[in-house]
XYZ file of C-alpha atoms in Angstrom:
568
model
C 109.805 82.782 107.083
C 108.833 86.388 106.552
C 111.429 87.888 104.157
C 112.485 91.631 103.769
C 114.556 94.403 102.527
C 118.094 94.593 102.710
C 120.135 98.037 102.817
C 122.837 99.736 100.362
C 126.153 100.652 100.326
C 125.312 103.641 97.920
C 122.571 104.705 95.990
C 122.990 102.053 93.310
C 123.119 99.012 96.232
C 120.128 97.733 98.252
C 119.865 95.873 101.712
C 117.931 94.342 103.723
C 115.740 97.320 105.408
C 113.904 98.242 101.952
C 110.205 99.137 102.409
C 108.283 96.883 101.367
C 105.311 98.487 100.029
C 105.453 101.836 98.724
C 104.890 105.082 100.542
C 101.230 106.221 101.433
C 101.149 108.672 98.297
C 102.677 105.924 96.136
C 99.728 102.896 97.426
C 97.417 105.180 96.962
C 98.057 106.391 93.586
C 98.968 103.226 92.472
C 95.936 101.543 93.690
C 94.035 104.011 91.055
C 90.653 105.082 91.508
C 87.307 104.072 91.382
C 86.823 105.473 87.871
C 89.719 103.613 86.832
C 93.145 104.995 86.942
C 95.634 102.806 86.612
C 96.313 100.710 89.650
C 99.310 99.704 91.907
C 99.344 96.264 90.863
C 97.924 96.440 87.371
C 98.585 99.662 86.448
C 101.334 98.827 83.619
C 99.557 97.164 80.844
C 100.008 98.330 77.552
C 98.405 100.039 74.959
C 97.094 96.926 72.771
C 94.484 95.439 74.434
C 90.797 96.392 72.481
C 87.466 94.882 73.751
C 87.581 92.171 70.945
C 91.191 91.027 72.136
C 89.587 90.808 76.055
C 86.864 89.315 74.623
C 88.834 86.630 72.543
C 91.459 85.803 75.125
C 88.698 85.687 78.512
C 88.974 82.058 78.268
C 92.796 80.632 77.240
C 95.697 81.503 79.198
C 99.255 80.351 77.539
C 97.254 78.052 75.467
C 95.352 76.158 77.817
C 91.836 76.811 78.889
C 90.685 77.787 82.626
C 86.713 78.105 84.132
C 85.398 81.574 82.194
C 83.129 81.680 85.580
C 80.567 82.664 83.007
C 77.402 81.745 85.713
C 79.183 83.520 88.203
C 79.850 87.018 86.357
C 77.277 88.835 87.350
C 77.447 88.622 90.927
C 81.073 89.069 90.901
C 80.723 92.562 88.750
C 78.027 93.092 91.401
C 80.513 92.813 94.005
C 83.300 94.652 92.376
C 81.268 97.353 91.605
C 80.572 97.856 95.453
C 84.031 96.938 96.485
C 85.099 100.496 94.133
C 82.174 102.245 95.727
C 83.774 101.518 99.302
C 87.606 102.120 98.494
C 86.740 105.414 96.937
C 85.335 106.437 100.488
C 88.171 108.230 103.067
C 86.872 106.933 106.545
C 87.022 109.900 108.774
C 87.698 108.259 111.842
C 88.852 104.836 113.163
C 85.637 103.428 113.733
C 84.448 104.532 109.709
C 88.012 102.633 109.061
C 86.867 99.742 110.778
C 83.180 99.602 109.252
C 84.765 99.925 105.728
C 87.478 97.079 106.743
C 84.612 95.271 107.639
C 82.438 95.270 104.622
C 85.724 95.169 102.185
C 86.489 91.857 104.225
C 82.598 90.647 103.360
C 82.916 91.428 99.486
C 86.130 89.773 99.218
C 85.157 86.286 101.314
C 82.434 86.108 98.671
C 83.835 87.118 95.367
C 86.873 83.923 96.782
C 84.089 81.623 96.709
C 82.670 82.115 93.505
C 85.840 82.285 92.181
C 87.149 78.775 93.530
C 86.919 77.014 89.972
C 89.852 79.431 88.814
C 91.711 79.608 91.998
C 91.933 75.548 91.426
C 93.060 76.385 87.822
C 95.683 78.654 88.384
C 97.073 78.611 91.902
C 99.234 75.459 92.726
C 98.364 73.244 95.572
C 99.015 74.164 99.246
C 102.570 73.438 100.070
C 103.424 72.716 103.576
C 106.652 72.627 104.809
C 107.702 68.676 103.934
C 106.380 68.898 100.443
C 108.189 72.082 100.015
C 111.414 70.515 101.310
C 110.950 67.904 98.987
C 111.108 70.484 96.160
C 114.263 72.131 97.405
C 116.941 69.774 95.779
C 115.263 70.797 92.476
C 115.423 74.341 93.182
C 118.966 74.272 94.970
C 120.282 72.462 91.792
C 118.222 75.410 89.420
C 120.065 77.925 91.377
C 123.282 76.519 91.691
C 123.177 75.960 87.604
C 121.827 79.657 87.552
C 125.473 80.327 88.892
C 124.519 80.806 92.864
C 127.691 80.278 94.574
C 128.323 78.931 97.890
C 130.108 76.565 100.174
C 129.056 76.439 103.160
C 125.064 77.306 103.102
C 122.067 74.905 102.201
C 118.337 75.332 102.761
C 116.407 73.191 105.636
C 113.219 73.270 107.651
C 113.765 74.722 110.805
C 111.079 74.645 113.562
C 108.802 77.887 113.746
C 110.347 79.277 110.793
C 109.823 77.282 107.980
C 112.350 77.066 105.288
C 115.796 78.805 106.131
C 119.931 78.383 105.760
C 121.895 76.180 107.586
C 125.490 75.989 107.515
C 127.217 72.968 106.517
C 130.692 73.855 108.067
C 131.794 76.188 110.534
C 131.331 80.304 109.599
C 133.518 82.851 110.450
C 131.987 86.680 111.192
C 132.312 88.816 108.035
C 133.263 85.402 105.901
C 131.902 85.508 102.232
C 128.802 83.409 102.341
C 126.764 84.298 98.764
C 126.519 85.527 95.933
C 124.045 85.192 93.160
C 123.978 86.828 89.560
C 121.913 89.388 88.226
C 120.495 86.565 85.648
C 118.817 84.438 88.511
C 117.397 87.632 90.155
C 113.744 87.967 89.310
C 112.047 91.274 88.149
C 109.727 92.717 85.381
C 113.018 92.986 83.482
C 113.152 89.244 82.949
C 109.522 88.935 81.303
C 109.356 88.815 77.422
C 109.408 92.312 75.828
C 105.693 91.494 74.661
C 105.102 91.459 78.842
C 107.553 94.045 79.516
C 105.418 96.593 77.586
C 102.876 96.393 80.564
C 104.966 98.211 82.514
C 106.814 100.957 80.372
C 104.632 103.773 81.657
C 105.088 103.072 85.427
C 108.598 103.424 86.469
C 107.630 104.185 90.200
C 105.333 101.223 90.708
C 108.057 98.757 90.563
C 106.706 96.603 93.610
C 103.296 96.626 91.754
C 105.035 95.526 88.508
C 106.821 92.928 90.683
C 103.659 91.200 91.566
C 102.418 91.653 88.191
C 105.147 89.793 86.664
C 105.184 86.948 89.170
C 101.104 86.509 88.188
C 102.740 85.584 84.975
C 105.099 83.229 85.649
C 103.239 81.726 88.679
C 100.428 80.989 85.958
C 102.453 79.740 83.187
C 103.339 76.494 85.452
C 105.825 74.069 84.538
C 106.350 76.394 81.138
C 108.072 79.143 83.688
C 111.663 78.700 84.000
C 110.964 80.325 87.342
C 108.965 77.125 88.671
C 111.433 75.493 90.459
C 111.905 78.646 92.311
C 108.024 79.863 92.746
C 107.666 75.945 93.800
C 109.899 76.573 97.198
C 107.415 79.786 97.995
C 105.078 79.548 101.021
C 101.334 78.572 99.394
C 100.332 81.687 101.815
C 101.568 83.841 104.445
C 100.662 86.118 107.475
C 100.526 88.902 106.395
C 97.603 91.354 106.972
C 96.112 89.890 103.690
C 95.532 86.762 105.103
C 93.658 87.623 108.447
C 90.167 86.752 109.334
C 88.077 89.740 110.632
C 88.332 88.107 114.189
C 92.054 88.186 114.090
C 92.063 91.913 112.371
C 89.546 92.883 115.673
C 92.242 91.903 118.098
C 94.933 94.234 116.251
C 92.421 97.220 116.852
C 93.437 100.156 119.204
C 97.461 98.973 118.358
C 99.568 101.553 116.211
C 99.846 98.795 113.777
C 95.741 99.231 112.830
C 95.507 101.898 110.919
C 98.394 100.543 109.067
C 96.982 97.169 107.995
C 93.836 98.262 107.179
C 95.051 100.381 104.973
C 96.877 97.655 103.027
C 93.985 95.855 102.941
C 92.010 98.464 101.393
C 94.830 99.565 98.679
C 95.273 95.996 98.007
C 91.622 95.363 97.318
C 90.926 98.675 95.336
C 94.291 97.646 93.219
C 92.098 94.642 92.496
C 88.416 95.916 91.637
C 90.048 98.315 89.337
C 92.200 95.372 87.249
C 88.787 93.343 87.213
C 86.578 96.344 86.283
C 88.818 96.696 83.313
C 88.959 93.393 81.647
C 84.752 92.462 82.731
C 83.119 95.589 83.415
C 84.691 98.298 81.260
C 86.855 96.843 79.070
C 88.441 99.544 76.058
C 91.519 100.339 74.213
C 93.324 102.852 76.567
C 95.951 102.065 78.643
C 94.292 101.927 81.611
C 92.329 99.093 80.194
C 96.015 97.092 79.809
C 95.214 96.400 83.466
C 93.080 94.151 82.866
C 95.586 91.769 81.275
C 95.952 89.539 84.324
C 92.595 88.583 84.144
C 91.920 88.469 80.542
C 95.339 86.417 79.659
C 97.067 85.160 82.996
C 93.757 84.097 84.878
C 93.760 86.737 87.670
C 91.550 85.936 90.804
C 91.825 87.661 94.343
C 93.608 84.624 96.320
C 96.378 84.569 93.495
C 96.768 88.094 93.924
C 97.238 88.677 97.163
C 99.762 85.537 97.038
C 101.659 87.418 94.742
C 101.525 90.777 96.393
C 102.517 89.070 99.635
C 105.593 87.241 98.477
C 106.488 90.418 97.323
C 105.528 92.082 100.523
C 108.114 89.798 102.470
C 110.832 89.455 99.984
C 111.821 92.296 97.773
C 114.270 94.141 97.867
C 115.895 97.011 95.589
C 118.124 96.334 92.349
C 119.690 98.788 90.082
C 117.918 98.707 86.967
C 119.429 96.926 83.644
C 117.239 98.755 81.210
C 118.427 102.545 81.653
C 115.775 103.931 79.690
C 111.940 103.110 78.515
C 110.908 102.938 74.703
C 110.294 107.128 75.312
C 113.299 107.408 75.996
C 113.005 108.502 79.578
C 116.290 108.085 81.719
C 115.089 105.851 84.280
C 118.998 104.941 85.389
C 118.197 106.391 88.670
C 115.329 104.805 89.413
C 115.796 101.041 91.437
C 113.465 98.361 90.852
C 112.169 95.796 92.638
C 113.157 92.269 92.673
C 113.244 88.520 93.962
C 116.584 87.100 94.992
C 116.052 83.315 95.084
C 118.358 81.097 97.532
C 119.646 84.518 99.244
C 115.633 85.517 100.018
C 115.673 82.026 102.370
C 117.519 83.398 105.397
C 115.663 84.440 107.729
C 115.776 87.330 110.567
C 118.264 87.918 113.374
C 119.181 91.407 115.059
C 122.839 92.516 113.576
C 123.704 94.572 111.081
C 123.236 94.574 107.463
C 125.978 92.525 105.445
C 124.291 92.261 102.176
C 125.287 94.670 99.365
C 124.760 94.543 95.472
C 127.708 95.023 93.644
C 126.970 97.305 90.381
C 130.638 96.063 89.154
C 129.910 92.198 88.808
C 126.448 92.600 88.794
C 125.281 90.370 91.751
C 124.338 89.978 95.330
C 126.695 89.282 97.828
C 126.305 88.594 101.239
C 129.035 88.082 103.942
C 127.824 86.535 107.668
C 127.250 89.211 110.619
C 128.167 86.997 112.935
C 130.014 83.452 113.683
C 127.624 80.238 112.755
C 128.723 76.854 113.830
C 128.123 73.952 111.009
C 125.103 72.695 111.805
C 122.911 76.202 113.162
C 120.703 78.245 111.036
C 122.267 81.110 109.051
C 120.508 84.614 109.766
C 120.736 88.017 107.891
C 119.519 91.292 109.430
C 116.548 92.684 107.593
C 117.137 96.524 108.672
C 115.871 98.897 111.103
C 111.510 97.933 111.215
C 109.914 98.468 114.080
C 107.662 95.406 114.728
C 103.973 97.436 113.618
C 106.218 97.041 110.083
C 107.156 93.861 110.459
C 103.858 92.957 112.063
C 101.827 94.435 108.371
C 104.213 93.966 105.894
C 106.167 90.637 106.604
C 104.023 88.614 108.460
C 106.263 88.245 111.817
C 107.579 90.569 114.623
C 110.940 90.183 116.441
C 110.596 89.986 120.043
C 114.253 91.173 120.562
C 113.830 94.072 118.278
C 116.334 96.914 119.171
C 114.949 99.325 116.852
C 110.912 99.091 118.089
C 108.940 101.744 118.725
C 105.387 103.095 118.592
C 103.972 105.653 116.752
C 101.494 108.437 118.310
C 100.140 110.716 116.124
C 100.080 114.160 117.268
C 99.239 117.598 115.178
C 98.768 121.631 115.616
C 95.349 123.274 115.930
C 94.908 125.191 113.329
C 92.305 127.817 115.598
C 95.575 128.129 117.477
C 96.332 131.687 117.334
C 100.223 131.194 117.797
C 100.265 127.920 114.727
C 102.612 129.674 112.652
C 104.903 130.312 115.335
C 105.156 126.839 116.714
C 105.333 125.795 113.165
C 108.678 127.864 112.378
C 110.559 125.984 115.219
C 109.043 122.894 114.595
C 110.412 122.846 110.901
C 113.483 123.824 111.539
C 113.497 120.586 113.217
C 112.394 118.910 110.517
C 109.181 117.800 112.433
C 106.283 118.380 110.237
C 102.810 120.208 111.654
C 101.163 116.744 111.919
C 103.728 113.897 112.713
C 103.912 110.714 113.588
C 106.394 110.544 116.558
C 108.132 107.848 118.415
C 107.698 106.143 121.503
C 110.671 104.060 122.279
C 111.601 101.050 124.594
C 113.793 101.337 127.220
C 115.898 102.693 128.541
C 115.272 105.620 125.446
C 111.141 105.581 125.953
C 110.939 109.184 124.212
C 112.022 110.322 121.394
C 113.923 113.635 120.556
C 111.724 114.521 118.101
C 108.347 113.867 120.590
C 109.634 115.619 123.444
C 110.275 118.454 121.460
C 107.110 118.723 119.720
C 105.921 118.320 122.811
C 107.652 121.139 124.188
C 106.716 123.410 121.618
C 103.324 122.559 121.524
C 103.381 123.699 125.382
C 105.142 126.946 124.688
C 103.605 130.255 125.869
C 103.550 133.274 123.473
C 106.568 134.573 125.470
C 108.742 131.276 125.458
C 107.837 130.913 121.272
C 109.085 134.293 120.653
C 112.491 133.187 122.731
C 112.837 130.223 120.791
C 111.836 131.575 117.605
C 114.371 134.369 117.299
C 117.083 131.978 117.496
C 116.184 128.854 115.312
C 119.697 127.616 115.597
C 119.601 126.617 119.021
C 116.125 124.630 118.125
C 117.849 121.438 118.231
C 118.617 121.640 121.725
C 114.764 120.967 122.324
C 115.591 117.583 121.044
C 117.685 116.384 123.896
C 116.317 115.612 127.652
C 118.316 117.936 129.190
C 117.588 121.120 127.442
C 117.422 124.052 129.488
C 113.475 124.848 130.023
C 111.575 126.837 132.415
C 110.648 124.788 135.416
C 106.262 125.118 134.693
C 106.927 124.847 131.122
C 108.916 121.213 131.525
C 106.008 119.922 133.477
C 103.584 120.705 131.481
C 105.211 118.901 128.780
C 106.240 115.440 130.573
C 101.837 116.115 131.753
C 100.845 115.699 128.620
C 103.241 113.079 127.566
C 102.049 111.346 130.613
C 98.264 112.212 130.064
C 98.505 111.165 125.759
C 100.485 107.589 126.928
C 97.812 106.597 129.313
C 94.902 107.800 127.083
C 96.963 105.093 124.383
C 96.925 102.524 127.047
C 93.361 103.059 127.823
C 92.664 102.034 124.420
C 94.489 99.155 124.238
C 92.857 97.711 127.332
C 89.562 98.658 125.859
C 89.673 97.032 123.013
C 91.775 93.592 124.422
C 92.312 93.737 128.232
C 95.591 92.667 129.237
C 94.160 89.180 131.233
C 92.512 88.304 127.886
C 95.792 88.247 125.968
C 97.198 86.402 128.651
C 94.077 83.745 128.326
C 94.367 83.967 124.276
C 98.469 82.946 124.748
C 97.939 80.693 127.169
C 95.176 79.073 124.941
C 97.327 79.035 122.007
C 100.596 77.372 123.502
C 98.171 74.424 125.046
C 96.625 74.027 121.449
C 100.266 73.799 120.383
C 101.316 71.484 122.771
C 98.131 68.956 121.734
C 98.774 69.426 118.195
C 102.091 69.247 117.662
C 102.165 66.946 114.273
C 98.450 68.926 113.164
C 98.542 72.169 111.180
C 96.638 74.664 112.876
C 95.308 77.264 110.176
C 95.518 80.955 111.373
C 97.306 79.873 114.593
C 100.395 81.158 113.518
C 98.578 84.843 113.044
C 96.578 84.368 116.385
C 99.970 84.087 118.387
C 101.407 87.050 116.401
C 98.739 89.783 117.427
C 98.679 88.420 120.829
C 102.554 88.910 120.727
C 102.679 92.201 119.067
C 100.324 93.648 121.339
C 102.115 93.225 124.702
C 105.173 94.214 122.619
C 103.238 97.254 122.019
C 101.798 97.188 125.718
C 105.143 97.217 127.524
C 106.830 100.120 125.390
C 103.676 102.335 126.363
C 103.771 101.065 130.015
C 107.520 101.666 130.202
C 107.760 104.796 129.211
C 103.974 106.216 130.635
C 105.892 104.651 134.586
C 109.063 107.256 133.050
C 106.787 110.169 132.142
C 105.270 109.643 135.678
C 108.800 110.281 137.341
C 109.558 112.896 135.147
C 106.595 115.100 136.372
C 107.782 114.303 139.772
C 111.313 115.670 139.303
């Protein structure tokens, strides 16, 4: 079950096609620095916590005591220490990327074995999917007292998806479904005002405060009076997070790469710099706050990245209940993230988004896209995500996806004399200099706004001078048939051709085609001979496999379309 982001109706309502994670410029200024900036996921602690109160508290969370990993302290500020070293280095190419991925990978696999003895402590016990079902009458009745209302929905195990919704009587397309109150919907707003401090001077970093928050309650156990909701959660998911460097080598020379290795590395430097601050560095400014989880809610990198996972898969955007901060900053604008329990069960199914939060009653409603007979699962539709999205930040693609595509990344020269020139057009297309563009599937294959960077990009001095003195008939570059010079069309559908096999080239030469064939066929047998066995990291195995002759057959399709295009 990888859950997602649902869209809104106006400003103040979110659905299901929320990003995730923030954007670039927010992960990376969340995840702080290496001289300790406040981070992404720990940046909002607050201004209280001295050496002597770290030093105090290192042992006794909520009261009860957890392994200080005294013996094992050095070694992990050792490995912290290099972990900053290597986040605060920009790889300059894809292969630096991968080296750095690499290493990170190393430090982390080590600092999770020496800190096992807390992982015991605080992260509950593996749930698989029949112990988790036998924790869903408890939660089901917790949400239904919460004042979660419906009729006709309950949650069951379904085959290759885990927990979902199944209806109990026959559903009618656009019939009320759900609803469930602002009370039962979990964000940093929900956390004592004592916890609630942590986050006062981060407004933007709502997803990292998200995560932050359900540290907390994960940790405080059967105190929480989230448990019967954190107990339903998958005990891990597939998400980047949680791949093996094997499985992160067969994603390599995919769109999707760059991507997850980026996650991994904001994730881990969001990390270091949270652990630096409660055992390496500890002091009295704020940026030491994020060192809390550590210090008080016995932080270690497997709970973590549980937490920033669940939150990865599942949140989605809430209007905010607290309009201002204790500055009195007007933050009424600003969503925030949050958990939906019972609602955050359903999984994925191409449609259209029916989910909406209504400001007036303060709560979540959702209405069915489609007719369900009693008895079938009940889907929602997460949003437009291509599957490289879904693939890095939810842990599943969707083979049927209407709204795929692949990115190629494609920029001006700046020793191009006639830059500024192409770069005039281009913005009045709202394209910027260096852009990720689309590839689409078919029967689309290019997008408007490739082809006509494309066609710029190919434009003489003569032909940017034509274009140029008319920018308002600049948008007709974005359509197939624009009216272009005969050489100057072929040279563009050349390159497109020439840049989509160069992309293809690379996939092949870092997985060939027959080998993803041999790794599917291997992992369907294994299926077939374990069906009653869990088979750890399978899941992921089948999903790069999948993803990449997703990603194989949108390049072929529209490289074979390119090709006819140049013959025309």
């Amino acid at each position: 079950m990888g859950k997602n982001k649902r869209k809104n109706k106006q400003q103040q309502q979110q659905s299901p096609s929320l990003v995730q994670t923030p954007t670039q410029t927010q992960s990376e200024a969340a995840s702080g620095s290496a001289s300790g900036t406040t981070s992404a996921s720990g940046s909002a602690a607050g201004n209280q916590t001295s050496e002597s109160h770290i030093a105090q508290d290192k042992n006794k969370i909520d009261g009860k005591r957890f392994p200080s990993l005294s013996g094992q302290r050095g070694e992990l500020n050792a490995l912290v220490v290099r972990l900053l070293e290597l986040v605060a280095m920009q790889p300059a190419n894809p292969n630096e990327e991968w080296k750095q991925y690499v290493e990170l990978q190393l430090q982390l696999q080590r600092i999770m074995v020496l800190e096992e003895p807390l992982q015991k402590a605080v992260c509950l016990d593996a749930t698989d999917d029949q112990s988790r079902q036998a924790k869903v009458t408890a939660f089901s009745e917790w949400a239904k007292a919460g004042g979660v209302k419906t009729d006709c929905l309950e949650i069951a195990i379904f085959p290759g998806y885990q927990l979902g919704l199944r209806a109990t009587q026959d559903i009618a397309a656009e019939q009320p479904v759900l609803s469930v109150p602002r009370t039962l919907i979990f964000s940093e707003e929900h956390l004592p005002e004592t916890d609630r401090k942590l986050f006062c001077n981060f407004p933007l970093l709502t997803n990292f405060n998200l995560a932050y928050a359900l540290v907390i309650e994960k940790v405080r156990g059967p105190d929480s009076v989230w448990r019967p909701y954190i107990d339903v959660l998958p005990a891990r998911y597939n998400t980047v997070l949680y791949f093996s460097i094997e499985q992160m080598q067969r994603l390599r020379g995919t769109a999707a790469c760059t991507s997850a290795l980026r996650q991994c590395r904001v994730i881990a430097r969001q990390y270091a710099n949270m652990y630096k601050c409660a055992h390496i560095r500890p002091d009295a400014s704020s940026a030491s706050s994020m060192g809390v989880l550590f210090t008080q809610h016995g932080l270690c990198y497997e709970l973590y990245r549980w937490a920033v996972s669940t939150v990865m898969t599942r949140q989605n955007l809430v209007p905010r209940e607290l309009q201002a901060n204790d500055d009195g900053d007007d933050l009424s604008q600003l969503p925030i993230s949050a958990l939906i329990p019972y609602w955050d069960m359903a999984n994925h199914r191409p449609g259209k988004i029916t989910s909406y939060y209504d400001s007036g009653v303060h709560q979540m409603d959702c209405t069915a896209q489609e007719a369900c007979k009693a008895g079938e699962q009940f889907f929602i539709y997460y949003g437009d995500r291509s599957n490289a999205d879904l693939l890095v930040h939810n842990g599943f693609i969707d083979v049927n996806n209407r709204k795929d595509y692949v990115k190629i990344r494609l920029g001006l020269g700046l020793s191009d004399a006639l830059v500024e020139q192409r770069a005039k057009i281009l913005a009045r297309l709202n394209i910027e200099r260096k852009a990720e563009l689309r590839v689409l599937p078919a029967p689309d294959y290019i997008s408007g706004e490739l082809l006509a960077f494309v066609r710029v990009f190919n434009m003489s001095a003569d032909q940017l001078e034509h274009w140029g003195s008319d920018l308002e008939r600049a948008v007709d570059l974005l359509h197939i048939d624009c009216a272009l010079e005969t050489d100057h069309e072929t040279r563009t559908w050349q390159y497109l051709y020439q840049r989509l096999k160069l992309l293809l080239g690379v996939l092949e030469a870092t997985f060939k085609e027959s080998d993803e064939l041999q790794q599917l066929e291997k992992i369907q047998l294994t299926e077939k001979q374990e069906v009653n066995k869990e088979l750890p990291g399978q899941e992921i195995d089948l999903l790069v496999v999948q993803y990449r002759r997703l990603e194989r057959r949108i390049l072929t399709d529209a490289l074979e379309y390119a090709q006819e295009r140049c013959k025309v």
